[in-house]
């Protein structure tokens, strides 16, 4: 199903022509922003110099540090009166990154979500329970207005307790949820412990998961446990929040809405483009924003472009699920490790539960605390020792180093209300 078939299936020349027009307009708009004006002057660059979308490479990068340095409103491209909404992303320490929305930006953000929901078959007959946090985080409000645009009945549940989520799902026959993958795993455990079989007592059919990296194994785990189709939803505050890239029904990569974002994949070390299909850092330019467009934003998210057309007929290119953030990479005993590698191993083992924590201590000691699945412990300690050995071996094969594995009871590891914190690094290096 299409929300806006003509735009979603624009052929390549038409899509590029639209990108070029919008990219030029954006550069023109950014001449009002001292941060960008200075960079354009230094490079002797004018909007007319942009002759194709590929000329985006002539423009300067923007980094998270630039957003923080220009906090609160140094990158605002319209007058204050034209701003309708503010969102921020906290991320690491220090000042947040602020993003402003004009009226048109608010509407566009909702439209992109509507496209995304529609392409997975969500309709006005659906009951949409948004279990993401409402407030400065975009996952609440931006998704909310997109689902309303489709005409769903939206339940703004927020992150609340699992008891309350379940009650809402049962009483209002929720069919679609928007949920963090880490919370979806926790919620699956909660239902299992309560003896609730979602296939029998709930009306759930789809889950949109995003806002944090997760693996294909995690998707399958959630699908099996909740009896739903799980779709990957990617976004970031700097680019509206959710709705930047979404999976279609084929579930093979996420379409980036290229009429709104110019997409590049670069080598994070050199800043140079990688060959099509090769992994690298995703760089996005917002070409359809008014209040605060950003040029060549370094997302730090690692992915690759999936070459070739998609069976759904949409022409907007697809990216692979995010394999991690370049700043998430851990270096342990000289080995580069992404938390996703560990998750992939754990989620592929049925005896293993749905929560884990990576701890780094001392000089370079890595312990992976792993919850057992609620049904795994049969009281025989010998079995546990064997399982622990198995997990250590599988991790060794994946990581090329052998971490210590601690098996812990289901439900005993901390669960964050927002995005999961999977790594605690207390190394004294
Ligand atoms: P925020 O600005 O707080 O919404 O955080 C945005 C960041 O969350 C992105 O840059 C990614 O690192 C991460 N993220 C969002 N959606 C996904 C997703 N579907 N898969 C992996 N990481 C994601
Ligand atoms: Zn598709």
Short mmCIF file of C-alpha atoms and ligand atoms in Angstrom, two decimals, residues 89 137-138 209-214 232-238 254 299 301 322 325 419, ligand 1:
data_model
loop_
_atom_site.label_atom_id
_atom_site.label_comp_id
_atom_site.label_asym_id
_atom_site.label_seq_id
_atom_site.Cartn_x
_atom_site.Cartn_y
_atom_site.Cartn_z
CA UNK A 89 18.40 14.42 21.89
CA UNK A 137 12.47 12.53 22.52
CA UNK A 138 11.01 12.39 19.01
CA UNK A 209 11.01 -1.24 16.54
CA UNK A 210 13.77 1.28 16.40
CA UNK A 211 15.69 4.01 18.20
CA UNK A 212 18.48 1.62 19.13
CA UNK A 213 20.63 -0.88 17.23
CA UNK A 214 19.35 -4.44 17.21
CA UNK A 232 12.77 -1.85 11.53
CA UNK A 233 12.32 1.90 11.87
CA UNK A 234 15.30 4.23 11.71
CA UNK A 235 15.59 7.88 12.50
CA UNK A 236 17.44 10.46 14.53
CA UNK A 237 16.43 13.73 16.14
CA UNK A 238 18.70 15.75 13.84
CA UNK A 254 15.04 0.21 5.00
CA UNK A 299 25.26 10.18 11.94
CA UNK A 301 25.66 4.98 12.29
CA UNK A 322 22.45 -0.40 11.42
CA UNK A 325 27.64 3.26 15.80
CA UNK A 419 17.15 3.20 25.33
P1 LIG B 1 17.80 9.94 18.86
O1 LIG B 1 18.26 11.18 18.20
O2 LIG B 1 17.86 10.00 20.36
O3 LIG B 1 16.46 9.52 18.37
O4 LIG B 1 18.85 8.79 18.48
C1 LIG B 1 19.13 8.49 17.15
C2 LIG B 1 20.08 7.33 17.09
O5 LIG B 1 19.43 6.14 17.53
C3 LIG B 1 20.55 7.02 15.70
O6 LIG B 1 21.61 7.85 15.28
C4 LIG B 1 20.97 5.56 15.85
O7 LIG B 1 22.23 5.46 16.45
C5 LIG B 1 19.92 5.02 16.80
N1 LIG B 1 18.82 4.39 16.05
C6 LIG B 1 17.63 4.91 15.74
N2 LIG B 1 16.88 4.02 15.06
C7 LIG B 1 17.63 2.91 14.91
C8 LIG B 1 17.43 1.63 14.28
N3 LIG B 1 16.31 1.29 13.70
N4 LIG B 1 18.45 0.76 14.31
C9 LIG B 1 19.61 1.08 14.91
N5 LIG B 1 19.86 2.24 15.54
C10 LIG B 1 18.88 3.15 15.53
#
